[in-house]
Amino acid sequence: MSGDMTVEGVRLSRPEKILFPEDGVSKADLATYYSRVAGRMLPFLRDRPISMTRFPDGITGHSFVQKNVPEYFPDWMRRVEVKKQDGIVEHVICDKAATLVYLANQACIEPHAFLSRAGRLDFPDQLIIDLDPPGEERFPDARRAALWVRELLEGDLGLRGYVRTTGGNGLHVHVPLNRQAGFDAVRDFAHQVARVLAARHPDVLTAEQRKDKRGDRVYLDMMRNGYAQTAVASYAVRARTGATVATPLSWEEAEDDGLTPRRFTIRSVLDREPPGPWDGFARHAQGLTKAADRLAALADPV
């Protein structure tokens, strides 16, 4: 493939350029994928500032994370100003398929999204429990951990959680929130969840931040639950051999011993029936007040 190509009204430059050498995935393939998956992906991106992880020479070359919107980005792309310690950063917001395609044309393979939305950036609408094993061979432990997380959330705390692959070695469990608690309160709650889970399953799980103290246990990473932190977007392609995709799962899929972190790729994930197992995610937004009281009782039993 060579020459001009237009997807969602966006003219691609060098559409034939290979971004995934071992898989033969080109820029055109990436842009076409994001066009086709937009209907499922955009509900999880609307109103969220985006950080762009760009690979101008493909996944084996130099990469960089870009938060600010370059001056040459077109005027039709939506932007939002985000406060930082020493000023303001203007981020892209993905609210249309053409934006996803334009980012793909900029070799942004992985869009990463805020846990909060424009209008109330200080108040997250989700909490993320990142289950990070030391390697792909420990993925079965991460899968078990996700089920333990569900047990704690639903059985003990009365909260609904959603699970997904990350396209990497682990899993994420997301808890939709009603935007009533600020980031400090949500992060404190998340760390308490990690401590309770690590205490229940000390041979498999750890909340220890130092890598040299984790051993071969799954790390309960709660660091994403802070202001201006990001997580890879659902249905985003990962810059890994295999072109894996961060994919929302049903809990039944997470219970399957045969689940692997590489099951869903740019070439297979669109075979899944839309709208997907996270349909209704935002409608199940929850508060943390009652759950926090229950969690405190579990952490400090009388």
mmCIF file of C-alpha atoms in Angstrom:
data_model
loop_
_atom_site.group_PDB
_atom_site.id
_atom_site.type_symbol
_atom_site.label_atom_id
_atom_site.label_comp_id
_atom_site.label_asym_id
_atom_site.label_seq_id
_atom_site.Cartn_x
_atom_site.Cartn_y
_atom_site.Cartn_z
ATOM 1 C CA MET A 1 0.000 0.000 0.000
ATOM 2 C CA SER A 2 1.342 3.436 -0.908
ATOM 3 C CA GLY A 3 0.166 6.886 -1.824
ATOM 4 C CA ASP A 4 -2.792 8.813 -0.411
ATOM 5 C CA MET A 5 -5.397 7.298 1.869
ATOM 6 C CA THR A 6 -8.228 8.966 3.762
ATOM 7 C CA VAL A 7 -9.994 7.521 6.820
ATOM 8 C CA GLU A 8 -12.813 9.396 8.593
ATOM 9 C CA GLY A 9 -11.937 12.439 6.499
ATOM 10 C CA VAL A 10 -8.330 12.406 7.712
ATOM 11 C CA ARG A 11 -5.617 12.144 5.073
ATOM 12 C CA LEU A 12 -2.977 9.681 6.203
ATOM 13 C CA SER A 13 0.688 10.391 5.587
ATOM 14 C CA ARG A 14 2.716 7.328 4.619
ATOM 15 C CA PRO A 15 -0.139 4.888 5.284
ATOM 16 C CA GLU A 16 2.107 1.988 4.257
ATOM 17 C CA LYS A 17 4.582 2.651 7.060
ATOM 18 C CA ILE A 18 4.975 -0.449 9.255
ATOM 19 C CA LEU A 19 4.532 0.267 12.956
ATOM 20 C CA PHE A 20 4.644 -3.350 14.201
ATOM 21 C CA PRO A 21 7.454 -5.058 12.254
ATOM 22 C CA GLU A 22 6.842 -8.618 13.475
ATOM 23 C CA ASP A 23 3.111 -8.396 12.860
ATOM 24 C CA GLY A 24 3.062 -6.400 9.641
ATOM 25 C CA VAL A 25 0.685 -3.818 11.101
ATOM 26 C CA SER A 26 0.906 -0.537 9.194
ATOM 27 C CA LYS A 27 -0.221 2.970 9.988
ATOM 28 C CA ALA A 28 -3.186 2.374 7.667
ATOM 29 C CA ASP A 29 -4.103 -0.737 9.660
ATOM 30 C CA LEU A 30 -3.930 1.231 12.923
ATOM 31 C CA ALA A 31 -6.033 4.117 11.600
ATOM 32 C CA THR A 32 -8.611 1.747 10.101
ATOM 33 C CA TYR A 33 -8.832 -0.152 13.390
ATOM 34 C CA TYR A 34 -9.470 3.017 15.389
ATOM 35 C CA SER A 35 -12.133 4.062 12.874
ATOM 36 C CA ARG A 36 -13.901 0.710 13.209
ATOM 37 C CA VAL A 37 -13.660 0.467 16.988
ATOM 38 C CA ALA A 38 -14.640 4.096 17.658
ATOM 39 C CA GLY A 39 -18.272 3.275 18.414
ATOM 40 C CA ARG A 40 -17.208 1.064 21.306
ATOM 41 C CA MET A 41 -14.207 3.122 22.399
ATOM 42 C CA LEU A 42 -15.493 6.689 22.441
ATOM 43 C CA PRO A 43 -17.989 6.252 25.312
ATOM 44 C CA PHE A 44 -14.969 5.590 27.552
ATOM 45 C CA LEU A 45 -13.048 8.593 26.199
ATOM 46 C CA ARG A 46 -15.567 11.405 25.866
ATOM 47 C CA ASP A 47 -14.705 14.491 27.925
ATOM 48 C CA ARG A 48 -11.416 12.968 29.125
ATOM 49 C CA PRO A 49 -8.047 14.647 28.574
ATOM 50 C CA ILE A 50 -5.676 12.370 26.661
ATOM 51 C CA SER A 51 -1.952 11.747 26.853
ATOM 52 C CA MET A 52 -0.499 10.489 23.587
ATOM 53 C CA THR A 53 2.171 7.779 23.520
ATOM 54 C CA ARG A 54 3.761 8.192 20.098
ATOM 55 C CA PHE A 55 6.045 5.883 18.117
ATOM 56 C CA PRO A 56 7.123 7.781 14.990
ATOM 57 C CA ASP A 57 9.434 4.939 13.895
ATOM 58 C CA GLY A 58 7.224 2.069 15.024
ATOM 59 C CA ILE A 59 7.284 0.110 18.257
ATOM 60 C CA THR A 60 10.973 -0.803 17.935
ATOM 61 C CA GLY A 61 12.034 2.823 17.622
ATOM 62 C CA HIS A 62 12.078 5.913 19.780
ATOM 63 C CA SER A 63 8.848 6.759 21.617
ATOM 64 C CA PHE A 64 7.646 9.657 23.709
ATOM 65 C CA VAL A 65 4.630 10.733 25.737
ATOM 66 C CA GLN A 66 3.026 13.987 24.643
ATOM 67 C CA LYS A 67 0.458 15.756 26.807
ATOM 68 C CA ASN A 68 0.245 19.181 25.187
ATOM 69 C CA VAL A 69 -1.557 19.736 21.895
ATOM 70 C CA PRO A 70 0.922 20.714 19.141
ATOM 71 C CA GLU A 71 0.165 23.970 17.336
ATOM 72 C CA TYR A 72 -0.302 22.157 14.033
ATOM 73 C CA PHE A 73 -3.196 19.999 15.263
ATOM 74 C CA PRO A 74 -6.381 21.023 13.396
ATOM 75 C CA ASP A 75 -8.876 23.436 14.917
ATOM 76 C CA TRP A 76 -11.704 20.905 14.805
ATOM 77 C CA MET A 77 -10.046 18.765 17.466
ATOM 78 C CA ARG A 78 -11.444 19.452 20.912
ATOM 79 C CA ARG A 79 -9.056 20.616 23.639
ATOM 80 C CA VAL A 80 -9.212 21.185 27.396
ATOM 81 C CA GLU A 81 -6.930 23.088 29.727
ATOM 82 C CA VAL A 82 -5.576 21.095 32.670
ATOM 83 C CA LYS A 83 -3.962 22.756 35.660
ATOM 84 C CA LYS A 84 -0.529 21.581 36.700
ATOM 85 C CA GLN A 85 1.852 22.715 39.433
ATOM 86 C CA ASP A 86 3.568 25.375 37.376
ATOM 87 C CA GLY A 87 0.898 26.321 34.874
ATOM 88 C CA ILE A 88 -1.547 24.808 32.399
ATOM 89 C CA VAL A 89 -1.339 22.038 29.805
ATOM 90 C CA GLU A 90 -3.768 21.871 26.898
ATOM 91 C CA HIS A 91 -4.788 18.262 26.243
ATOM 92 C CA VAL A 92 -6.664 16.634 23.377
ATOM 93 C CA ILE A 93 -10.111 15.191 24.027
ATOM 94 C CA CYS A 94 -11.258 12.289 21.838
ATOM 95 C CA ASP A 95 -14.948 12.768 21.127
ATOM 96 C CA LYS A 96 -15.127 11.581 17.506
ATOM 97 C CA ALA A 97 -13.727 8.846 15.306
ATOM 98 C CA ALA A 98 -11.776 11.372 13.237
ATOM 99 C CA THR A 99 -9.789 12.368 16.338
ATOM 100 C CA LEU A 100 -8.741 8.771 16.959
ATOM 101 C CA VAL A 101 -7.705 8.434 13.313
ATOM 102 C CA TYR A 102 -5.780 11.712 13.382
ATOM 103 C CA LEU A 103 -3.865 10.531 16.461
ATOM 104 C CA ALA A 104 -3.099 7.228 14.722
ATOM 105 C CA ASN A 105 -1.706 9.222 11.813
ATOM 106 C CA GLN A 106 0.594 10.908 14.337
ATOM 107 C CA ALA A 107 1.803 7.407 15.307
ATOM 108 C CA CYS A 108 -0.045 7.645 18.612
ATOM 109 C CA ILE A 109 -0.526 3.935 19.134
ATOM 110 C CA GLU A 110 -1.617 4.207 22.758
ATOM 111 C CA PRO A 111 -4.017 6.939 23.905
ATOM 112 C CA HIS A 112 -4.057 7.152 27.711
ATOM 113 C CA ALA A 113 -7.013 8.817 29.426
ATOM 114 C CA PHE A 114 -7.668 10.714 32.651
ATOM 115 C CA LEU A 115 -9.848 9.143 35.338
ATOM 116 C CA SER A 116 -11.849 12.368 35.469
ATOM 117 C CA ARG A 117 -13.790 14.376 32.900
ATOM 118 C CA ALA A 118 -13.753 17.968 31.713
ATOM 119 C CA GLY A 119 -15.886 20.199 33.896
ATOM 120 C CA ARG A 120 -14.903 18.430 37.138
ATOM 121 C CA LEU A 121 -11.322 17.353 36.641
ATOM 122 C CA ASP A 122 -10.679 17.212 40.401
ATOM 123 C CA PHE A 123 -13.361 14.554 40.886
ATOM 124 C CA PRO A 124 -12.722 11.127 39.310
ATOM 125 C CA ASP A 125 -15.575 9.100 37.885
ATOM 126 C CA GLN A 126 -13.713 5.827 38.293
ATOM 127 C CA LEU A 127 -11.197 4.077 40.504
ATOM 128 C CA ILE A 128 -8.660 1.660 39.050
ATOM 129 C CA ILE A 129 -7.105 -1.359 40.725
ATOM 130 C CA ASP A 130 -4.122 -2.303 38.569
ATOM 131 C CA LEU A 131 -3.113 -5.943 39.008
ATOM 132 C CA ASP A 132 0.503 -6.018 37.888
ATOM 133 C CA PRO A 133 2.277 -9.404 37.885
ATOM 134 C CA PRO A 134 6.071 -9.573 37.579
ATOM 135 C CA GLY A 135 5.794 -11.193 34.148
ATOM 136 C CA GLU A 136 3.405 -12.775 31.683
ATOM 137 C CA GLU A 137 3.999 -16.208 33.218
ATOM 138 C CA ARG A 138 2.272 -14.955 36.398
ATOM 139 C CA PHE A 139 -0.855 -13.830 34.561
ATOM 140 C CA PRO A 140 -2.891 -16.681 36.126
ATOM 141 C CA ASP A 141 -2.186 -15.084 39.505
ATOM 142 C CA ALA A 142 -3.416 -11.727 38.201
ATOM 143 C CA ARG A 143 -6.587 -13.420 36.990
ATOM 144 C CA ARG A 144 -7.133 -14.986 40.419
ATOM 145 C CA ALA A 145 -6.457 -11.609 41.989
ATOM 146 C CA ALA A 146 -9.159 -9.986 39.862
ATOM 147 C CA LEU A 147 -11.683 -12.478 41.222
ATOM 148 C CA TRP A 148 -10.565 -11.697 44.770
ATOM 149 C CA VAL A 149 -11.027 -8.009 44.026
ATOM 150 C CA ARG A 150 -14.582 -8.690 42.852
ATOM 151 C CA GLU A 151 -15.216 -10.696 46.024
ATOM 152 C CA LEU A 152 -14.103 -7.764 48.178
ATOM 153 C CA LEU A 153 -15.891 -5.096 46.139
ATOM 154 C CA GLU A 154 -19.219 -6.842 45.684
ATOM 155 C CA GLY A 155 -19.331 -9.135 48.682
ATOM 156 C CA ASP A 156 -17.914 -6.866 51.384
ATOM 157 C CA LEU A 157 -18.203 -3.301 50.138
ATOM 158 C CA GLY A 158 -21.355 -3.309 48.004
ATOM 159 C CA LEU A 159 -19.553 -1.913 44.955
ATOM 160 C CA ARG A 160 -19.755 -2.963 41.338
ATOM 161 C CA GLY A 161 -16.498 -3.542 39.466
ATOM 162 C CA TYR A 162 -15.571 -4.134 35.832
ATOM 163 C CA VAL A 163 -12.545 -6.104 34.640
ATOM 164 C CA ARG A 164 -10.420 -5.771 31.514
ATOM 165 C CA THR A 165 -7.164 -6.903 30.027
ATOM 166 C CA THR A 166 -4.573 -4.151 29.709
ATOM 167 C CA GLY A 167 -2.936 -5.498 26.586
ATOM 168 C CA GLY A 168 0.099 -6.050 28.816
ATOM 169 C CA ASN A 169 0.775 -8.676 31.455
ATOM 170 C CA GLY A 170 -1.950 -7.796 33.936
ATOM 171 C CA LEU A 171 -5.554 -6.822 34.447
ATOM 172 C CA HIS A 172 -7.424 -3.728 35.585
ATOM 173 C CA VAL A 173 -10.552 -3.629 37.719
ATOM 174 C CA HIS A 174 -12.487 -0.373 37.316
ATOM 175 C CA VAL A 175 -15.084 0.936 39.760
ATOM 176 C CA PRO A 176 -17.437 3.596 38.291
ATOM 177 C CA LEU A 177 -17.880 6.559 40.663
ATOM 178 C CA ASN A 178 -20.454 9.342 41.000
ATOM 179 C CA ARG A 179 -17.884 12.183 41.062
ATOM 180 C CA GLN A 180 -18.680 13.135 44.655
ATOM 181 C CA ALA A 181 -15.276 12.264 46.152
ATOM 182 C CA GLY A 182 -12.053 14.039 45.205
ATOM 183 C CA PHE A 183 -8.848 12.365 44.163
ATOM 184 C CA ASP A 184 -7.301 12.361 47.643
ATOM 185 C CA ALA A 185 -10.252 10.484 49.120
ATOM 186 C CA VAL A 186 -10.420 8.045 46.195
ATOM 187 C CA ARG A 187 -6.685 7.349 46.341
ATOM 188 C CA ASP A 188 -6.835 6.758 50.108
ATOM 189 C CA PHE A 189 -9.746 4.366 49.611
ATOM 190 C CA ALA A 190 -7.820 2.518 46.886
ATOM 191 C CA HIS A 191 -4.746 2.107 49.089
ATOM 192 C CA GLN A 192 -6.921 0.725 51.876
ATOM 193 C CA VAL A 193 -8.390 -1.777 49.413
ATOM 194 C CA ALA A 194 -4.854 -2.839 48.501
ATOM 195 C CA ARG A 195 -3.883 -3.334 52.141
ATOM 196 C CA VAL A 196 -6.942 -5.473 52.856
ATOM 197 C CA LEU A 197 -6.394 -7.626 49.774
ATOM 198 C CA ALA A 198 -2.674 -8.064 50.482
ATOM 199 C CA ALA A 199 -3.472 -9.107 54.047
ATOM 200 C CA ARG A 200 -6.005 -11.669 52.842
ATOM 201 C CA HIS A 201 -3.723 -13.211 50.204
ATOM 202 C CA PRO A 202 -0.144 -12.437 51.292
ATOM 203 C CA ASP A 203 1.440 -15.265 49.295
ATOM 204 C CA VAL A 204 0.069 -13.992 45.985
ATOM 205 C CA LEU A 205 -0.588 -10.254 46.416
ATOM 206 C CA THR A 206 1.465 -7.327 47.645
ATOM 207 C CA ALA A 207 0.978 -3.594 48.110
ATOM 208 C CA GLU A 208 4.746 -3.080 48.406
ATOM 209 C CA GLN A 209 5.905 -0.279 46.112
ATOM 210 C CA ARG A 210 9.547 -1.370 46.091
ATOM 211 C CA LYS A 211 10.102 -3.949 43.372
ATOM 212 C CA ASP A 212 12.849 -5.720 45.293
ATOM 213 C CA LYS A 213 10.361 -6.529 48.056
ATOM 214 C CA ARG A 214 7.557 -7.877 45.875
ATOM 215 C CA GLY A 215 9.114 -11.206 44.917
ATOM 216 C CA ASP A 216 6.963 -13.047 42.402
ATOM 217 C CA ARG A 217 3.708 -11.651 43.794
ATOM 218 C CA VAL A 218 1.116 -9.569 41.941
ATOM 219 C CA TYR A 219 1.502 -5.891 42.758
ATOM 220 C CA LEU A 220 -1.701 -4.055 43.685
ATOM 221 C CA ASP A 221 -0.882 -0.772 41.988
ATOM 222 C CA MET A 222 -3.139 2.090 43.112
ATOM 223 C CA MET A 223 -0.923 4.934 41.902
ATOM 224 C CA ARG A 224 -3.154 5.745 38.928
ATOM 225 C CA ASN A 225 -5.803 7.094 41.307
ATOM 226 C CA GLY A 226 -4.353 10.577 41.472
ATOM 227 C CA TYR A 227 -5.033 13.894 39.789
ATOM 228 C CA ALA A 228 -3.811 14.007 36.168
ATOM 229 C CA GLN A 229 -2.744 10.350 36.230
ATOM 230 C CA THR A 230 -3.819 8.308 33.228
ATOM 231 C CA ALA A 231 -4.600 4.745 32.197
ATOM 232 C CA VAL A 232 -4.523 3.183 28.771
ATOM 233 C CA ALA A 233 -7.906 3.582 27.103
ATOM 234 C CA SER A 234 -10.213 0.618 26.666
ATOM 235 C CA TYR A 235 -9.830 -0.771 23.127
ATOM 236 C CA ALA A 236 -6.474 0.977 22.711
ATOM 237 C CA VAL A 237 -3.775 -0.929 20.876
ATOM 238 C CA ARG A 238 -0.622 -1.532 22.906
ATOM 239 C CA ALA A 239 2.846 -0.966 21.506
ATOM 240 C CA ARG A 240 3.814 -4.603 21.940
ATOM 241 C CA THR A 241 4.585 -7.452 19.610
ATOM 242 C CA GLY A 242 1.233 -8.982 18.732
ATOM 243 C CA ALA A 243 -0.566 -5.615 18.675
ATOM 244 C CA THR A 244 -2.570 -6.568 21.731
ATOM 245 C CA VAL A 245 -5.587 -4.526 22.791
ATOM 246 C CA ALA A 246 -6.818 -3.378 26.210
ATOM 247 C CA THR A 247 -10.143 -5.201 26.195
ATOM 248 C CA PRO A 248 -13.195 -4.993 28.493
ATOM 249 C CA LEU A 249 -14.193 -8.433 29.765
ATOM 250 C CA SER A 250 -17.185 -10.019 31.396
ATOM 251 C CA TRP A 251 -16.552 -11.592 34.785
ATOM 252 C CA GLU A 252 -17.335 -14.959 33.207
ATOM 253 C CA GLU A 253 -14.381 -14.452 30.874
ATOM 254 C CA ALA A 254 -12.167 -13.564 33.828
ATOM 255 C CA GLU A 255 -13.176 -16.846 35.463
ATOM 256 C CA ASP A 256 -11.887 -18.802 32.449
ATOM 257 C CA ASP A 257 -8.596 -20.559 33.215
ATOM 258 C CA GLY A 258 -7.735 -20.281 29.527
ATOM 259 C CA LEU A 259 -7.702 -16.480 29.489
ATOM 260 C CA THR A 260 -4.330 -15.084 28.403
ATOM 261 C CA PRO A 261 -3.079 -11.487 28.194
ATOM 262 C CA ARG A 262 -2.542 -11.865 24.442
ATOM 263 C CA ARG A 263 -5.979 -13.197 23.566
ATOM 264 C CA PHE A 264 -7.270 -9.941 22.064
ATOM 265 C CA THR A 265 -5.404 -8.141 19.307
ATOM 266 C CA ILE A 266 -5.973 -5.496 16.672
ATOM 267 C CA ARG A 267 -7.006 -8.296 14.312
ATOM 268 C CA SER A 268 -9.330 -10.214 16.636
ATOM 269 C CA VAL A 269 -11.013 -7.856 19.066
ATOM 270 C CA LEU A 270 -13.500 -6.536 16.532
ATOM 271 C CA ASP A 271 -14.932 -10.054 16.264
ATOM 272 C CA ARG A 272 -16.479 -9.534 19.697
ATOM 273 C CA GLU A 273 -20.154 -8.595 19.708
ATOM 274 C CA PRO A 274 -20.799 -4.882 20.313
ATOM 275 C CA PRO A 275 -21.429 -2.939 22.473
ATOM 276 C CA GLY A 276 -19.329 -5.121 24.793
ATOM 277 C CA PRO A 277 -19.441 -6.357 28.391
ATOM 278 C CA TRP A 278 -18.965 -2.869 29.861
ATOM 279 C CA ASP A 279 -22.171 -1.536 28.350
ATOM 280 C CA GLY A 280 -23.833 0.581 31.032
ATOM 281 C CA PHE A 281 -20.578 1.312 32.874
ATOM 282 C CA ALA A 282 -21.364 5.012 33.431
ATOM 283 C CA ARG A 283 -24.956 4.288 34.486
ATOM 284 C CA HIS A 284 -23.644 2.299 37.455
ATOM 285 C CA ALA A 285 -21.732 5.183 39.034
ATOM 286 C CA GLN A 286 -21.455 4.702 42.796
ATOM 287 C CA GLY A 287 -20.524 6.645 45.905
ATOM 288 C CA LEU A 288 -17.824 5.543 48.353
ATOM 289 C CA THR A 289 -19.243 6.764 51.679
ATOM 290 C CA LYS A 290 -20.860 3.518 52.849
ATOM 291 C CA ALA A 291 -18.150 1.406 51.240
ATOM 292 C CA ALA A 292 -15.461 3.404 53.070
ATOM 293 C CA ASP A 293 -17.112 2.657 56.420
ATOM 294 C CA ARG A 294 -17.275 -1.046 55.602
ATOM 295 C CA LEU A 295 -13.675 -1.030 54.398
ATOM 296 C CA ALA A 296 -12.471 0.655 57.600
ATOM 297 C CA ALA A 297 -14.171 -2.063 59.618
ATOM 298 C CA LEU A 298 -12.399 -4.739 57.597
ATOM 299 C CA ALA A 299 -9.025 -3.042 57.977
ATOM 300 C CA ASP A 300 -9.422 -2.414 61.718
ATOM 301 C CA PRO A 301 -11.817 -5.031 63.075
ATOM 302 C CA VAL A 302 -13.085 -4.419 66.599
#
